[in-house]
XYZ file of C-alpha atoms in Angstrom:
254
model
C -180.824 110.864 13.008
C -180.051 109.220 9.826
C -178.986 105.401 9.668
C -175.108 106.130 8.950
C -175.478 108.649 12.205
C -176.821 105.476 14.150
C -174.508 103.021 12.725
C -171.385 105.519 13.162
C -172.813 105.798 16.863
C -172.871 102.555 17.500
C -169.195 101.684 15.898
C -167.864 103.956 18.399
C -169.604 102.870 21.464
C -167.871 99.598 20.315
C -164.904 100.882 19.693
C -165.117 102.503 23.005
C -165.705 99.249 24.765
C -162.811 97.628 23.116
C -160.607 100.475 24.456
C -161.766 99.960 28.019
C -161.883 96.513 28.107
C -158.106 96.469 26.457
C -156.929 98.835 29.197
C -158.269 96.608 32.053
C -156.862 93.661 30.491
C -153.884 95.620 30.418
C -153.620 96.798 33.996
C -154.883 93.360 35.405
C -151.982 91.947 33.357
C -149.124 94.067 34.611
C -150.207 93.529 38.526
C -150.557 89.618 37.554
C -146.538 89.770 36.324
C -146.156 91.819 39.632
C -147.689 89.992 42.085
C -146.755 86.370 40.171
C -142.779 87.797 41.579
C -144.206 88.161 45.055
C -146.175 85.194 45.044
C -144.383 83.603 48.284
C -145.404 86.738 50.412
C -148.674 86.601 49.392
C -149.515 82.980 50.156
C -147.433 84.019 53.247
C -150.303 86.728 54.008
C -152.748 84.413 53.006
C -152.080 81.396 55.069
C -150.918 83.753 58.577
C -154.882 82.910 59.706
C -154.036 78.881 59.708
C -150.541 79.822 61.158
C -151.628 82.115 63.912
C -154.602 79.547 64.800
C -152.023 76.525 65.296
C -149.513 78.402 66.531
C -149.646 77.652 69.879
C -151.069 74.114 69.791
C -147.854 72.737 70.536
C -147.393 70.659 67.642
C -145.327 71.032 64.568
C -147.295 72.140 61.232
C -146.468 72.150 57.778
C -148.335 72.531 54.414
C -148.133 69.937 52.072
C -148.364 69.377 48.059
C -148.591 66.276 46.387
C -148.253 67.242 42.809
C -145.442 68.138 41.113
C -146.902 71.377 39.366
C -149.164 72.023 42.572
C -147.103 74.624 44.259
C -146.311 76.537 40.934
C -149.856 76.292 39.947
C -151.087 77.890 43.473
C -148.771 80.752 43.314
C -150.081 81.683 39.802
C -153.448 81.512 41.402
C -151.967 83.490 44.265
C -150.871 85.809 41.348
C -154.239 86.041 39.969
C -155.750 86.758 42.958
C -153.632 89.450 44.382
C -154.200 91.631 40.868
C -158.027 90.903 40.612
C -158.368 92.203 43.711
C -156.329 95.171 43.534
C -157.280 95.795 39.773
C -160.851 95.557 40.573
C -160.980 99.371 41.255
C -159.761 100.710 38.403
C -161.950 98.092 36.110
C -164.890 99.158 37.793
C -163.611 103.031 36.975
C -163.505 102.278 33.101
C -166.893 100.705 33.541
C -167.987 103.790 35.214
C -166.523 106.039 32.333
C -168.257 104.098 30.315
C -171.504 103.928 30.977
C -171.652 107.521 32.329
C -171.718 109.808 29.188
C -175.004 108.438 28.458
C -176.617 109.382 31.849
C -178.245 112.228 33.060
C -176.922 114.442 35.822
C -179.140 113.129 38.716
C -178.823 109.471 37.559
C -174.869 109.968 37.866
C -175.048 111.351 41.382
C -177.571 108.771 42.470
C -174.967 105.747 41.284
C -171.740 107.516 42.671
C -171.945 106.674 46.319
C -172.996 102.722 44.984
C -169.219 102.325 43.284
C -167.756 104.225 46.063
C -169.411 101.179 48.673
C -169.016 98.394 46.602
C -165.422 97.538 47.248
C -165.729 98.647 50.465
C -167.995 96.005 51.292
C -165.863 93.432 49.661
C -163.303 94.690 51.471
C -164.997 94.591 54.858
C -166.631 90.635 53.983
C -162.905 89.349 52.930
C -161.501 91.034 56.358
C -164.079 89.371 58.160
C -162.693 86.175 57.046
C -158.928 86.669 57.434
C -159.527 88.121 60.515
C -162.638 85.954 62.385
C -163.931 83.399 60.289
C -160.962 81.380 59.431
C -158.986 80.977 62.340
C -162.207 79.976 64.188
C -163.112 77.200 61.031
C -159.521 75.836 61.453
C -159.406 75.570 64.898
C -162.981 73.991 64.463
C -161.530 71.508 61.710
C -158.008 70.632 64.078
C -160.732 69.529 66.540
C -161.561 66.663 64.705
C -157.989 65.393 65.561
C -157.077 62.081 67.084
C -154.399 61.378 69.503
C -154.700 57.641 68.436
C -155.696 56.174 72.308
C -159.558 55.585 70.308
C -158.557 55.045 66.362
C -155.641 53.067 66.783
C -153.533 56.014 64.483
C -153.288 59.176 65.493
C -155.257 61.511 63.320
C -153.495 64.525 62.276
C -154.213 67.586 60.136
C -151.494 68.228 56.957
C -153.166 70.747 54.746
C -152.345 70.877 51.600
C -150.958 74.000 49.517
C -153.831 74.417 47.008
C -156.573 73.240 48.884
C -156.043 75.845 51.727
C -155.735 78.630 49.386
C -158.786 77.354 47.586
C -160.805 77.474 50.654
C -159.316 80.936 51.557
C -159.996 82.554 48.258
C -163.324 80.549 48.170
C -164.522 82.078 51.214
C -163.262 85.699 50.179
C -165.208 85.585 47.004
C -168.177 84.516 49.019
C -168.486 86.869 51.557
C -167.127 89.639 49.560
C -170.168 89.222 47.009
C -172.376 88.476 50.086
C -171.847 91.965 51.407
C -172.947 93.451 48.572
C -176.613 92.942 49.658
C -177.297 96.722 50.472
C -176.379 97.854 47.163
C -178.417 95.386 44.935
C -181.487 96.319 47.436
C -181.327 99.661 47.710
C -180.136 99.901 43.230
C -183.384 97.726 42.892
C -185.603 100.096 45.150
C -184.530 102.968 43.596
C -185.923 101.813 40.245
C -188.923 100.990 42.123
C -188.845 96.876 42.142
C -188.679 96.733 45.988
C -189.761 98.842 48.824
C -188.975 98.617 52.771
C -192.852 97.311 53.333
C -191.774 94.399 50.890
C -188.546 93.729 52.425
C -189.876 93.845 56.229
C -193.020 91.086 55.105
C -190.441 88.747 53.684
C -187.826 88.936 56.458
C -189.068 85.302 57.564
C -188.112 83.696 54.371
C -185.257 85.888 53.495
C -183.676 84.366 56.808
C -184.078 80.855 55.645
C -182.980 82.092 52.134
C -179.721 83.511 53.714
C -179.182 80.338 56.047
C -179.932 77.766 52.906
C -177.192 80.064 50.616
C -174.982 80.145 53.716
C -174.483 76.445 53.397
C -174.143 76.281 49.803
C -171.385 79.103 49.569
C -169.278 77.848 52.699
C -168.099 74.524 53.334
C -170.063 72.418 55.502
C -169.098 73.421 58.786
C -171.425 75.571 61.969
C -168.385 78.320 61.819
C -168.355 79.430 58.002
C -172.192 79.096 57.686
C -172.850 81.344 60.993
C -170.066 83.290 60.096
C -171.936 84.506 56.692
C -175.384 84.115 57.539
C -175.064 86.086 60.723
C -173.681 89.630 59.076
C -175.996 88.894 55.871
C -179.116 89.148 58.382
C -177.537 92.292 59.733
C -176.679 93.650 56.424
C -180.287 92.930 55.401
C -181.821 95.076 58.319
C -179.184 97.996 57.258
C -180.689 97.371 53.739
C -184.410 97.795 55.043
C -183.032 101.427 56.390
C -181.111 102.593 53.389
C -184.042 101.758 51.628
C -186.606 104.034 53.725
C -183.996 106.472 53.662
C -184.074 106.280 49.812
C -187.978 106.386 50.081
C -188.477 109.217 52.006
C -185.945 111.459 49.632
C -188.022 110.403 47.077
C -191.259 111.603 48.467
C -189.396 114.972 49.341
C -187.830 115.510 46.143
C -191.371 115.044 45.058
């Protein structure tokens, strides 16, 4: 291959790249302009765990902001939320497209079921805390509430707009990368980094690992640390089987 061949190669690859990263920008741009429109619903969605976990706690709630710009600035967060996460497909498609001309058959296959799971975890981590984690943290954090008979004042809980959607998406983001501790084990033992003898020695400090990350990712409460470390231990065990699984197709393909 002559040096014009390699440059002309390259140029295109480029040009390539700027394609699919124009089309994602694209796409994620449209659904922000969408979901920017439906904004209200979506905090709605987004803040039914707090409502459902005071609802019957017999007092009146309310969100609050104390900013002028706060509750414009949370729905374009809202906005930008909503599209990265239902963009995040199709960016992960142009990736896909690519990266895979320069693969080989078998290497194709073997990635295939990896970007079929990936959002599926994410998926499954982010339901876990709509559906679990939260209302159990709030309820946790209303606790802490004072009827005023010991302080004097009552205590009482008035959340504000963007920090409870900052905590919501915080957690999301969390767990949803969290859960994506199968793939990265079993992508690094198929290039032969890790095996399942590795993984089972260093289960001891790959608990305290997952505990001491639990606490930095969540915010410092029992619920939200338990509430990740507990399905990242189990998610590590299902990683020590896909990756015996992966070990023993190797040895048969061999």
């Amino acid at each position: 291959m002559t040096k014009n061949e390699k440059e002309g190669g390259f140029i295109s690859h480029l040009t390539e790249l700027r394609s699919r990263l124009i089309h994602s920008f694209i796409f994620l741009f449209v659904f922000f302009i969408l979901s920017y429109f439906f904004a209200e619903y979506l905090y709605g969605f987004l803040v039914e765990p707090y409502a459902q976990a005071v609802k019957n706690d017999g007092t009146e709630r309310r969100l609050i902001f104390t900013a002028l710009q706060e509750t414009f600035l949370t729905y374009l967060k809202v906005a930008f939320f909503a599209s990265f996460f239902v963009t995040s497909p199709f960016i992960l498609i142009q990736v896909w497209k690519f990266i895979a001309p320069g693969l080989y058959d078998h290497e194709k296959s073997a990635i295939m079921p990896y970007l079929a799971i990936t959002p599926i975890l994410f998926f499954l981590g982010g339901a876990l805390v709509y559906y679990l984690i939260m209302p159990l943290a709030i309820k946790f954090f209303i606790s802490f509430e004072s009827s005023g008979l010991i302080t004097n004042l009552p205590i009482q809980l008035e959340a504000k707009v963007n920090e409870y959607l900052s905590l919501i998406m915080k957690l999301i983001f969390a767990f949803g990368l969290s859960f994506q501790l199968p793939v990265v084990l079993s992508l690094l033992a198929r290039v032969g980094v890790v095996d399942s003898e590795f993984l089972k020695k260093r289960r001891k400090y790959v608990v305290v690992i997952i505990f001491t990350a639990a606490a930095i990712l969540t915010p410092p409460d029992p619920i939200t640390q338990i509430g990740l470390a507990i399905p990242l231990l189990i998610l590590y065990e299902l990683s020590i089987f896909s990756v015996s699984l992966i070990e023993k197709k190797s040895k048969e393909d061999a």
